[in-house]
mmCIF file of N, CA and C in Angstrom:
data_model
loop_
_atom_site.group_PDB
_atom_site.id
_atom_site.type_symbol
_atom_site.label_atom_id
_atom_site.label_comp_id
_atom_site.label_asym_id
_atom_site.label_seq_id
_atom_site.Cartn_x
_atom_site.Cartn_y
_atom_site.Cartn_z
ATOM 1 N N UNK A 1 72.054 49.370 47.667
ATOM 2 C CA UNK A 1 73.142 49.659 46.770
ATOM 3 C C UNK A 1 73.496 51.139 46.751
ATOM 4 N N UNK A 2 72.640 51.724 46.994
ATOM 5 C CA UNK A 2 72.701 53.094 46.693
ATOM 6 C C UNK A 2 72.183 53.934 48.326
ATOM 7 N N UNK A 3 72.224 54.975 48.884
ATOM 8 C CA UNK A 3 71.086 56.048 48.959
ATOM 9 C C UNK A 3 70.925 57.309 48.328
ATOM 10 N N UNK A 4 70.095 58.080 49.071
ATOM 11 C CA UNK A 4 69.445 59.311 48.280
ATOM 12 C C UNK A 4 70.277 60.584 49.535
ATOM 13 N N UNK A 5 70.933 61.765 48.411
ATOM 14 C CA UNK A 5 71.274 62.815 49.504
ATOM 15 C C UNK A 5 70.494 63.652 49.124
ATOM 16 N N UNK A 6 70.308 64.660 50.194
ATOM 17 C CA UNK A 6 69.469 65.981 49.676
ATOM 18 C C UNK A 6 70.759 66.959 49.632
ATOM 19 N N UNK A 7 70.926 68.081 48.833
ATOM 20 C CA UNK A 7 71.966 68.767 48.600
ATOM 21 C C UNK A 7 71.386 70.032 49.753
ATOM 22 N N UNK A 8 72.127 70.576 50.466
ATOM 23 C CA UNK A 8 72.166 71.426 51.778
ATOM 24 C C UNK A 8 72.575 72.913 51.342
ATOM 25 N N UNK A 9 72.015 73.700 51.982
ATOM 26 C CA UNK A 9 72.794 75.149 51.591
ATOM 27 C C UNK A 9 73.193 75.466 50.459
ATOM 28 N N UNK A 10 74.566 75.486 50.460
ATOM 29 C CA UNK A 10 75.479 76.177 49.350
ATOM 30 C C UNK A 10 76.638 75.352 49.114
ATOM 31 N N UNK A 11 76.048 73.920 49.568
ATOM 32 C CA UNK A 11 77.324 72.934 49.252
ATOM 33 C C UNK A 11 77.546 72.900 47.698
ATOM 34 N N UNK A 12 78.712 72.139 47.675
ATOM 35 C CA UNK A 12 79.280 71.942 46.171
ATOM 36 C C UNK A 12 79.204 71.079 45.742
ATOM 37 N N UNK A 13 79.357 69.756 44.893
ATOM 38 C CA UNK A 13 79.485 68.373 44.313
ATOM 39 C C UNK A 13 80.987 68.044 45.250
ATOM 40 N N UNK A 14 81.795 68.959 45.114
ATOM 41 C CA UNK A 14 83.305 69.055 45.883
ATOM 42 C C UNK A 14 82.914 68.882 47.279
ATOM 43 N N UNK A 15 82.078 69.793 47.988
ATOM 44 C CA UNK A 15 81.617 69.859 49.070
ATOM 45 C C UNK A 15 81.170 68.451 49.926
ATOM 46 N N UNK A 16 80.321 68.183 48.826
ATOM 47 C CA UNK A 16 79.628 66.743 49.338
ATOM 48 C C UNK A 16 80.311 65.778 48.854
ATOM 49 N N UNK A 17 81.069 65.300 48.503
ATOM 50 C CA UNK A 17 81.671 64.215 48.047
ATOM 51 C C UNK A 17 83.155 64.171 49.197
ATOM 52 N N UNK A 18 83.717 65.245 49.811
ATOM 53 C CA UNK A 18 84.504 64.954 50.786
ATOM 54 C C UNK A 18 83.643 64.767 52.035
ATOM 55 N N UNK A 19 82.373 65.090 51.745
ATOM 56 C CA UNK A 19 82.233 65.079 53.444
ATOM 57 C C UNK A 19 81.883 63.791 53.101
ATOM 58 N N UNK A 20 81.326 63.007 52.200
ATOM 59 C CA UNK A 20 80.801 62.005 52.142
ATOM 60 C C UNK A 20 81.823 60.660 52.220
ATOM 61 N N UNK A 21 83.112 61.145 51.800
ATOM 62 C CA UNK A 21 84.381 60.031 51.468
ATOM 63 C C UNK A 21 84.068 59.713 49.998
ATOM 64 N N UNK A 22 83.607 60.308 48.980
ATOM 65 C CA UNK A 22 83.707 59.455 47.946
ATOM 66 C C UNK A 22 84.006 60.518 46.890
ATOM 67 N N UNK A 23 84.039 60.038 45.626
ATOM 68 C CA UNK A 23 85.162 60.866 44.432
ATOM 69 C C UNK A 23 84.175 61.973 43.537
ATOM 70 N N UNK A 24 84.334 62.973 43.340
ATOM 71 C CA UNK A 24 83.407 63.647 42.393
ATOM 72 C C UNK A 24 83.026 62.655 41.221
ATOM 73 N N UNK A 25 83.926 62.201 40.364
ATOM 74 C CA UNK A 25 84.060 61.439 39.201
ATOM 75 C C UNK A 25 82.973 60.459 39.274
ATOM 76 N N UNK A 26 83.118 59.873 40.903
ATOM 77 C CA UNK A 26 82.111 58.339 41.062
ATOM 78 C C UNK A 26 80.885 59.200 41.124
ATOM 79 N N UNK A 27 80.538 60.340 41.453
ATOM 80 C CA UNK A 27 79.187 61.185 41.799
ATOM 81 C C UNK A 27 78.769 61.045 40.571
ATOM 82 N N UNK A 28 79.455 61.757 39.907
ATOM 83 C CA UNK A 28 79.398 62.239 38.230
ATOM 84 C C UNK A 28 78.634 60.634 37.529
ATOM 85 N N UNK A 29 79.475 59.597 37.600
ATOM 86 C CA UNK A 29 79.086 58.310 37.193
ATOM 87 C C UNK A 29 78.040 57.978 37.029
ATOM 88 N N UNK A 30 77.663 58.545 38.484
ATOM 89 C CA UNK A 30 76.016 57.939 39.279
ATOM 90 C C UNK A 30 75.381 58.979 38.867
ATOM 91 N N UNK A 31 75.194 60.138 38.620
ATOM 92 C CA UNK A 31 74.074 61.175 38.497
ATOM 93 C C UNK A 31 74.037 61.547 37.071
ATOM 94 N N UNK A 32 75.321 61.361 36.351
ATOM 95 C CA UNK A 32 75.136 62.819 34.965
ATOM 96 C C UNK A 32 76.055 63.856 35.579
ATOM 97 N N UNK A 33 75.966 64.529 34.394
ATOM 98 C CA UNK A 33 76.929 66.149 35.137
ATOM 99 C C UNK A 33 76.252 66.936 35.921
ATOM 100 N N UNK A 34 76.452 66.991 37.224
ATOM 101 C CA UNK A 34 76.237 67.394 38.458
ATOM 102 C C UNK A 34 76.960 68.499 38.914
ATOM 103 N N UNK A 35 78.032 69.081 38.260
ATOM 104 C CA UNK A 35 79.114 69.903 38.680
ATOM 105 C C UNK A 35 77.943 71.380 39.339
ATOM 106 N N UNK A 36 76.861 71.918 38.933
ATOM 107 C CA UNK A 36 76.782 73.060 39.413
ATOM 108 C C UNK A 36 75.603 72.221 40.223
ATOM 109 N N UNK A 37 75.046 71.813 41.149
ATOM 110 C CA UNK A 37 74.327 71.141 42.281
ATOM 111 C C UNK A 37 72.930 72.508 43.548
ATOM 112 N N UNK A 38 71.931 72.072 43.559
ATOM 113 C CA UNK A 38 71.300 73.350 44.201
ATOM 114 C C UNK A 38 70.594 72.937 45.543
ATOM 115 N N UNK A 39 70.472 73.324 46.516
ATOM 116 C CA UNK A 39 70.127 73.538 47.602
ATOM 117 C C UNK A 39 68.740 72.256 47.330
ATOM 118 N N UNK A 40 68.412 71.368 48.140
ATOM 119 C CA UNK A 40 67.330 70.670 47.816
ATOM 120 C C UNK A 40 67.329 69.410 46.887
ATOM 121 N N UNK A 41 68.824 69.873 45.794
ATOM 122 C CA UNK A 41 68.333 68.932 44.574
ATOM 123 C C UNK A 41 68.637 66.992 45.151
ATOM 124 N N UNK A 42 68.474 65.878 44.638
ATOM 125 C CA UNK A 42 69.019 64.843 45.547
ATOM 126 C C UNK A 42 69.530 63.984 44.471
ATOM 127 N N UNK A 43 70.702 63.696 45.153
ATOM 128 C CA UNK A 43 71.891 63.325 44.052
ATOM 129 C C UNK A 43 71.649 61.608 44.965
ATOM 130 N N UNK A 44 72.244 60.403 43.800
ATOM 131 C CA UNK A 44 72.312 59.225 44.687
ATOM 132 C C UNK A 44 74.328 58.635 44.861
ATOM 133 N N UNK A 45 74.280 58.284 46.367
ATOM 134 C CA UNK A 45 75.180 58.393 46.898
ATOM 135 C C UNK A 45 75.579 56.704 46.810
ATOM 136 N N UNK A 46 76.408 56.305 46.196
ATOM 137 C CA UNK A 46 77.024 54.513 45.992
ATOM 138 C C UNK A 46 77.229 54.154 47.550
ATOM 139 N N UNK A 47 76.607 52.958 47.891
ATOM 140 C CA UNK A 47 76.693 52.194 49.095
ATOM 141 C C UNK A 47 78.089 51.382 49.186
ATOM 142 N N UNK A 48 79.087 51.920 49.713
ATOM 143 C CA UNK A 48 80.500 51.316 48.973
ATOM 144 C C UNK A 48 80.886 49.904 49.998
ATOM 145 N N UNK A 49 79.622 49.250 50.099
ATOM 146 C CA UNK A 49 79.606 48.279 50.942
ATOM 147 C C UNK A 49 78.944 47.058 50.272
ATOM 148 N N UNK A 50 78.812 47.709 49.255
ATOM 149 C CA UNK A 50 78.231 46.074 48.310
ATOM 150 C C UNK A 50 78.475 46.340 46.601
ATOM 151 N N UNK A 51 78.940 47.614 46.102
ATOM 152 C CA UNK A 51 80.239 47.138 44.989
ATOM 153 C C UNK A 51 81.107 48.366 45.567
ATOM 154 N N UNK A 52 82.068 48.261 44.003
ATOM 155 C CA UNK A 52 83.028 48.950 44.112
ATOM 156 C C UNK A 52 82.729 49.994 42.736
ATOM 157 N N UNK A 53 83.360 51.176 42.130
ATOM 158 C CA UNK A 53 83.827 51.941 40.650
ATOM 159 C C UNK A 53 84.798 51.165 40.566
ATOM 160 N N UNK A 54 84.663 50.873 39.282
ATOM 161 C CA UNK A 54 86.340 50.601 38.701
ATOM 162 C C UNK A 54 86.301 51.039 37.389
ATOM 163 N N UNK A 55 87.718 51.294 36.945
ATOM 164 C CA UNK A 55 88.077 52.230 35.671
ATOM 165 C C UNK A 55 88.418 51.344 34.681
ATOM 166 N N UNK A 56 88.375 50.986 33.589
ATOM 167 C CA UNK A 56 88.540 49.967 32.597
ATOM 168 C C UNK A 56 89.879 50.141 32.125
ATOM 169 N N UNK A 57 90.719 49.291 32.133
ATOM 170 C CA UNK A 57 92.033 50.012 31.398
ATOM 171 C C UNK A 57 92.484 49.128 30.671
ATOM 172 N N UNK A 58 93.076 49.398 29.469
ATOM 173 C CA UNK A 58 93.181 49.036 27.789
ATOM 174 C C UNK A 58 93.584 47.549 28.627
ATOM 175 N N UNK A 59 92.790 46.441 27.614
ATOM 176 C CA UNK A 59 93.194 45.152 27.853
ATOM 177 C C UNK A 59 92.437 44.791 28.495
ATOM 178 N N UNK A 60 91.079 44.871 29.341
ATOM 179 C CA UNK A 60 90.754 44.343 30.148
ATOM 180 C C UNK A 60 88.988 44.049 29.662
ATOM 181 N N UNK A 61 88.632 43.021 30.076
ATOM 182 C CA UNK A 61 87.396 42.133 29.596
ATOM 183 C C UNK A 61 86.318 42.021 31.134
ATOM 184 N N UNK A 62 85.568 41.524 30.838
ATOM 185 C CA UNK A 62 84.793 41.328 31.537
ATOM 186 C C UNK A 62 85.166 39.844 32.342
ATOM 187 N N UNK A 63 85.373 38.717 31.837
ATOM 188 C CA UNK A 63 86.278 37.797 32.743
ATOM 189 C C UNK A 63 87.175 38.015 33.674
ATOM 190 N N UNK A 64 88.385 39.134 32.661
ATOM 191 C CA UNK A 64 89.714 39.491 33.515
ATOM 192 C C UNK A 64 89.461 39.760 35.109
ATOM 193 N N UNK A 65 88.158 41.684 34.604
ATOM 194 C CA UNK A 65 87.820 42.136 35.573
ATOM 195 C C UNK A 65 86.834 41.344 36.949
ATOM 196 N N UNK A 66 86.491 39.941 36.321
ATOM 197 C CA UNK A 66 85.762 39.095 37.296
ATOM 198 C C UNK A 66 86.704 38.170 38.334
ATOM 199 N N UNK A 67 87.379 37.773 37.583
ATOM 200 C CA UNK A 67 88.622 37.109 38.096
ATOM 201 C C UNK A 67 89.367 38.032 39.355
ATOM 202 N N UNK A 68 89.862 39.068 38.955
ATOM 203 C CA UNK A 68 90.188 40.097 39.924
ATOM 204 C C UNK A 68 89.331 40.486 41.082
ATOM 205 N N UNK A 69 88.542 40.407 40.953
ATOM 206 C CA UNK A 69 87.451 40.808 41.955
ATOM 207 C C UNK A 69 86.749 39.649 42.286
ATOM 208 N N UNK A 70 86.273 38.356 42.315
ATOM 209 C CA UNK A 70 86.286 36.669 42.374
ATOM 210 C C UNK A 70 84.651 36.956 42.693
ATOM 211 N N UNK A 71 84.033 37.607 41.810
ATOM 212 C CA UNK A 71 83.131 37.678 41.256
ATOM 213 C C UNK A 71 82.767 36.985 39.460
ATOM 214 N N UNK A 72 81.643 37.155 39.609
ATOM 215 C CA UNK A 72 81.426 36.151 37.948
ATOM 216 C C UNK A 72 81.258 37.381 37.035
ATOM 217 N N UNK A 73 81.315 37.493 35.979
ATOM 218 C CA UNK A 73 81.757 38.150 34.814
ATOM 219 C C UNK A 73 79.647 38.140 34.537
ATOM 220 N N UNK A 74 79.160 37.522 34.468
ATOM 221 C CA UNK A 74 77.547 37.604 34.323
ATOM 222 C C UNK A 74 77.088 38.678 35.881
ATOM 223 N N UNK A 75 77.459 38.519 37.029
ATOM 224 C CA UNK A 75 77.007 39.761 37.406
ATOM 225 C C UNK A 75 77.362 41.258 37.059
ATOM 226 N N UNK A 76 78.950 41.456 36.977
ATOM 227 C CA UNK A 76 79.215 42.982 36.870
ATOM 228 C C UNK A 76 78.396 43.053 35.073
ATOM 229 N N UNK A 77 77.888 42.443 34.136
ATOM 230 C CA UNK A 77 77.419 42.346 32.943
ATOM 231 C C UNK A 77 75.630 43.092 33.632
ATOM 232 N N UNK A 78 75.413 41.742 34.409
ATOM 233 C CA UNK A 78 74.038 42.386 35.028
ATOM 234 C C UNK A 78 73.872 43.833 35.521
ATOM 235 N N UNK A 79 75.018 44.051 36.170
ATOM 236 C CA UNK A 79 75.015 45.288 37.130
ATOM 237 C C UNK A 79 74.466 46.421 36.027
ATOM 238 N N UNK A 80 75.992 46.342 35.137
ATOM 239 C CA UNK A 80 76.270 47.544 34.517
ATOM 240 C C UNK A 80 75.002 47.554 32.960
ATOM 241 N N UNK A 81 73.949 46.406 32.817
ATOM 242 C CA UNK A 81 73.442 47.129 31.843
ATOM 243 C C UNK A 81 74.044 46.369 30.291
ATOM 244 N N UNK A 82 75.002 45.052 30.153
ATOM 245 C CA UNK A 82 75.781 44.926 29.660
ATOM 246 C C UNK A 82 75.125 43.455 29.346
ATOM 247 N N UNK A 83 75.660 43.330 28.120
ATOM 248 C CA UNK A 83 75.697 41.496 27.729
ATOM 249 C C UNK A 83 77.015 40.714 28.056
ATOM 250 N N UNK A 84 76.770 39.594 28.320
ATOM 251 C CA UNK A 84 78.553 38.918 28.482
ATOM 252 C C UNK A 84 79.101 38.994 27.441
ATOM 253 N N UNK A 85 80.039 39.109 27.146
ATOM 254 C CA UNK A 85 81.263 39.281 26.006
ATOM 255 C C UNK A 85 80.954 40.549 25.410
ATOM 256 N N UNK A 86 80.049 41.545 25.793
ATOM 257 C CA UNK A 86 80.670 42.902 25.439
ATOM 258 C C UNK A 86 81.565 43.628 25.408
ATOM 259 N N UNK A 87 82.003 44.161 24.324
ATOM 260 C CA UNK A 87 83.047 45.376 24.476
ATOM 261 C C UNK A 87 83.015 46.286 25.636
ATOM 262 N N UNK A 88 84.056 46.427 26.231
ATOM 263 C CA UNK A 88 84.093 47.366 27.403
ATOM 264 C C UNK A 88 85.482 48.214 26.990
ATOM 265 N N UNK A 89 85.477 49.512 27.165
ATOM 266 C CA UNK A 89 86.519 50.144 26.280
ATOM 267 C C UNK A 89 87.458 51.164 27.926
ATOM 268 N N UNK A 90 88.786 51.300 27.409
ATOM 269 C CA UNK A 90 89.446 52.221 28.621
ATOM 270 C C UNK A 90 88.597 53.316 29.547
ATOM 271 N N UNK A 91 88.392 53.822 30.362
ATOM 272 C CA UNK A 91 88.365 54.586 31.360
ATOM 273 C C UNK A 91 86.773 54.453 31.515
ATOM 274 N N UNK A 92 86.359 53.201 30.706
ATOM 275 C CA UNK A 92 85.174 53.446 30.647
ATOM 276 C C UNK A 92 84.755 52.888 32.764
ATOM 277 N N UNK A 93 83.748 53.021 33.157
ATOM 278 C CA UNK A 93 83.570 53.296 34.715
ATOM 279 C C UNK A 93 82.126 52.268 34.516
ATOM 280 N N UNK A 94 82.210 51.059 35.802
ATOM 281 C CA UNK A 94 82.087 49.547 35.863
ATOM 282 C C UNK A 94 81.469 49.905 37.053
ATOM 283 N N UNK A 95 80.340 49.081 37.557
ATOM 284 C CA UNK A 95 80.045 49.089 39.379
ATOM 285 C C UNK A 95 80.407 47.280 39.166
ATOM 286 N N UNK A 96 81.170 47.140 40.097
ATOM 287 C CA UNK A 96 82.039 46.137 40.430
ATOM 288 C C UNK A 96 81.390 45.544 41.912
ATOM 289 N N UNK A 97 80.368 44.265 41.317
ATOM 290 C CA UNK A 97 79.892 43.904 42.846
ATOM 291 C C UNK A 97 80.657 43.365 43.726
ATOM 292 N N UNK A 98 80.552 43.637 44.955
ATOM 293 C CA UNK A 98 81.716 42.869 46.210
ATOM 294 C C UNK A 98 81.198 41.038 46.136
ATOM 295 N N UNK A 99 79.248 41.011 46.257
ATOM 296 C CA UNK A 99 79.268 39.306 45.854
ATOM 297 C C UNK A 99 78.812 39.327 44.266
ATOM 298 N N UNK A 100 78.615 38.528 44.094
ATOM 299 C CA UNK A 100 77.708 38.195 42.977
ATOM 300 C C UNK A 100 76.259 38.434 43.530
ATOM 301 N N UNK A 101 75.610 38.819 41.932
ATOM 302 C CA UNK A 101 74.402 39.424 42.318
ATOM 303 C C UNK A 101 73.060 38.225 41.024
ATOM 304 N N UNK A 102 72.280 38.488 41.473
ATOM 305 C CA UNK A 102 71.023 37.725 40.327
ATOM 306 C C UNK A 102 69.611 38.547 40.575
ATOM 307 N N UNK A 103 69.441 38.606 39.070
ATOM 308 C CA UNK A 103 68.077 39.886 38.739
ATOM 309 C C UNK A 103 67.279 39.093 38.546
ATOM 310 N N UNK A 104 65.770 39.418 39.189
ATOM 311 C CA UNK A 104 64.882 38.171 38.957
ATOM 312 C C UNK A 104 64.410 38.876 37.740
ATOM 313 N N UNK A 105 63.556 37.755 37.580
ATOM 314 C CA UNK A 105 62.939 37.850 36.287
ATOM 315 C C UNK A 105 61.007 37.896 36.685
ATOM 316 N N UNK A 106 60.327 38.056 35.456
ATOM 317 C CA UNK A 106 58.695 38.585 36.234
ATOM 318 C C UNK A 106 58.444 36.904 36.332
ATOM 319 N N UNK A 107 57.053 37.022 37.332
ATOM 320 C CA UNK A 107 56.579 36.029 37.885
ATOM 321 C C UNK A 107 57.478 34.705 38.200
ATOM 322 N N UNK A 108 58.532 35.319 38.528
ATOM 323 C CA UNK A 108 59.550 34.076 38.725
ATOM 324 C C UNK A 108 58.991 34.219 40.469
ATOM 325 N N UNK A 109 59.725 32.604 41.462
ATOM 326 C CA UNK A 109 58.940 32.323 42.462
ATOM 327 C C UNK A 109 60.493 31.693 43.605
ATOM 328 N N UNK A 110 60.012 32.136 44.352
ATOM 329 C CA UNK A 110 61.046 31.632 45.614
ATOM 330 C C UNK A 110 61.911 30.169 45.155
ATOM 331 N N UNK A 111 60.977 28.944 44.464
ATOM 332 C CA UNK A 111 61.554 27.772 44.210
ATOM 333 C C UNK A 111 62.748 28.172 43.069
ATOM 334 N N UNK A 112 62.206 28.874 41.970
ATOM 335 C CA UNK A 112 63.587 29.494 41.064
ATOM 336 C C UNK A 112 65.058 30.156 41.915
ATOM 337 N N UNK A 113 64.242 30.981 42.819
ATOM 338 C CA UNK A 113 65.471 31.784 43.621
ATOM 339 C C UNK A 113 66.570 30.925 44.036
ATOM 340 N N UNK A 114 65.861 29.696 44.997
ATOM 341 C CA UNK A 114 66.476 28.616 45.909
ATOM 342 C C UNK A 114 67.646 27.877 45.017
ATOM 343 N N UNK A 115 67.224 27.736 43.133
ATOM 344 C CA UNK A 115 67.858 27.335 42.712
ATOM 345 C C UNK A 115 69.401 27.586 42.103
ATOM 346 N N UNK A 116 69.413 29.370 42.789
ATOM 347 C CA UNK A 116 70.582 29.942 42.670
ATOM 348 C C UNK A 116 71.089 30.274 44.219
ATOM 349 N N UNK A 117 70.469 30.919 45.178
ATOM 350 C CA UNK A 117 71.264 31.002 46.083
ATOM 351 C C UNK A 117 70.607 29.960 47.132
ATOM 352 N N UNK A 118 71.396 30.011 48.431
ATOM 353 C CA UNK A 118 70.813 29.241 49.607
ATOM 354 C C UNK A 118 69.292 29.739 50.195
ATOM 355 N N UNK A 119 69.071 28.803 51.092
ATOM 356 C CA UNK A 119 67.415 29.734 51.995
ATOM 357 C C UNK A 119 67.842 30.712 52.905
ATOM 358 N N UNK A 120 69.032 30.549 53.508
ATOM 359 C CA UNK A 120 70.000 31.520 54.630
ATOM 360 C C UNK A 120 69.994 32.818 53.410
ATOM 361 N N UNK A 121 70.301 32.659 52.560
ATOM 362 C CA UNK A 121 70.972 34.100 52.041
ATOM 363 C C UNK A 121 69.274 34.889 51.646
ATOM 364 N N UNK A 122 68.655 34.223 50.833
ATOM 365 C CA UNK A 122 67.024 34.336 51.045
ATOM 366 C C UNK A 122 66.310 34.907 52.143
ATOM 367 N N UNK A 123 66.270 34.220 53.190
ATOM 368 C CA UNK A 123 65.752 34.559 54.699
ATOM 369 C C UNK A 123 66.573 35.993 55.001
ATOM 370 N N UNK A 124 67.946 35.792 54.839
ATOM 371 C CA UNK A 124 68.109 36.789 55.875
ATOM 372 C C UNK A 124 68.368 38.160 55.015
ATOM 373 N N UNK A 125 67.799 38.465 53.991
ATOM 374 C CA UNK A 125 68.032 39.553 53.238
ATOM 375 C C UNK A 125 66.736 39.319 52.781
ATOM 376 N N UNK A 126 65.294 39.388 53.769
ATOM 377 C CA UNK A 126 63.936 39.720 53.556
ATOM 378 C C UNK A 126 63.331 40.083 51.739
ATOM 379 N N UNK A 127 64.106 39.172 51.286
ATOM 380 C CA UNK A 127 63.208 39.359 50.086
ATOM 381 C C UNK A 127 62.209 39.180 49.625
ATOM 382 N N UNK A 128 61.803 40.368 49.022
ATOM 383 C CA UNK A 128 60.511 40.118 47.885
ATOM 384 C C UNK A 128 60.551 40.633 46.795
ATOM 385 N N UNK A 129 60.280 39.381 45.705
ATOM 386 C CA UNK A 129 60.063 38.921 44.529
ATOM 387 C C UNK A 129 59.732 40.158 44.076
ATOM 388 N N UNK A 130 60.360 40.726 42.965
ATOM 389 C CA UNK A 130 59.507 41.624 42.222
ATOM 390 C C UNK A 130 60.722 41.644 41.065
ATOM 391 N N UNK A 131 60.027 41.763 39.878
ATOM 392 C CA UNK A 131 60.469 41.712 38.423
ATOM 393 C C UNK A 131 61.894 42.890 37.761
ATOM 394 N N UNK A 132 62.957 42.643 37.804
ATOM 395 C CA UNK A 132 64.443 43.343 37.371
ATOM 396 C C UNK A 132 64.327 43.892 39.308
ATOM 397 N N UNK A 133 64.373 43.602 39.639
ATOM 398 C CA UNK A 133 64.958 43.070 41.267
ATOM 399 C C UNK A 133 66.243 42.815 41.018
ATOM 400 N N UNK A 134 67.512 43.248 41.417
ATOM 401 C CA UNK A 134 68.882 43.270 41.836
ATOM 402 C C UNK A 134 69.362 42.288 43.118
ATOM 403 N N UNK A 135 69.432 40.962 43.440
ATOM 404 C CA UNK A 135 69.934 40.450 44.380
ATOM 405 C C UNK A 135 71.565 40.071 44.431
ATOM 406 N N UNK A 136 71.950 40.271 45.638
ATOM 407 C CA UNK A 136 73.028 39.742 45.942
ATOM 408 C C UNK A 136 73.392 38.593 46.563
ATOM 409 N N UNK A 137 74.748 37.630 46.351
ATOM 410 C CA UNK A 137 74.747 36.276 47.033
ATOM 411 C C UNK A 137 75.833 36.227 46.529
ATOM 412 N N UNK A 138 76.803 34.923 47.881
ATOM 413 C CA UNK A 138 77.520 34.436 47.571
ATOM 414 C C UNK A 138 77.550 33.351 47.134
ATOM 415 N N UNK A 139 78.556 33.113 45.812
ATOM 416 C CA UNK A 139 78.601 32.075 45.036
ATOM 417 C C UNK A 139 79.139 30.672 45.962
ATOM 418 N N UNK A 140 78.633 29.635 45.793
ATOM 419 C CA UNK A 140 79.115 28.164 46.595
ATOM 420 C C UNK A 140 80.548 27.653 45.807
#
């Protein structure tokens, strides 16, 4: 979902975020205020290959924003830290999964897993079980 950068020289948050393709704001999201950044320090960089940022704008719910994105309204809830039918307020900033995702739970076991996604999606994304684990899958 993520990786790790090491900050270089005398780069900037500005610096690294163009070389990187991605937005100060989304940096900011992911780290805290980052604006003055130091040689060494390691900021984490969004994998923009399995969600998206999105900006909340007046009117919009956690369904709406699921619907739009044909994702379920219980993952971007999972993602972000959130209960379903929470308040989500304007500009407030969402990680918006590309599939749907499922967090295991402790001593839960491969037969639970199977009962949400396929053995293909299982197998081929080498998982192992371990407790608030973040998985991704597509919904049937």
């Amino acid at each position: 979902m993520y990786s790790i950068y090491e900050v270089k020289g005398n780069e900037s948050i500005n610096d690294i975020a163009k070389k990187l393709n991605i937005s100060v704001e989304d940096l900011i999201f992911l780290n805290g205020e980052i604006n003055n950044v130091t040689q060494g320090q390691l900021i984490i960089i969004p994998s923009q290959k399995e969600y998206t940022i999105y900006s909340v704008k007046k009117g919009d719910n956690l369904n709406s924003i699921a619907r739009e994105y044909n994702v379920d309204a219980k993952s971007i809830a999972l993602l972000n830290g959130l209960k379903e039918g929470e308040y989500i307020y304007p500009n407030q900033k969402l990680l918006i999964p590309k599939t749907n995702i499922y967090i295991t739970k402790e001593n839960e076991t491969l037969s639970h897993l199977l009962e949400v996604m396929s053995l293909d999606e299982v197998l081929n994304n080498k998982i192992y079980l371990q407790s608030d684990q973040i998985l991704f899958y597509k919904k049937n």
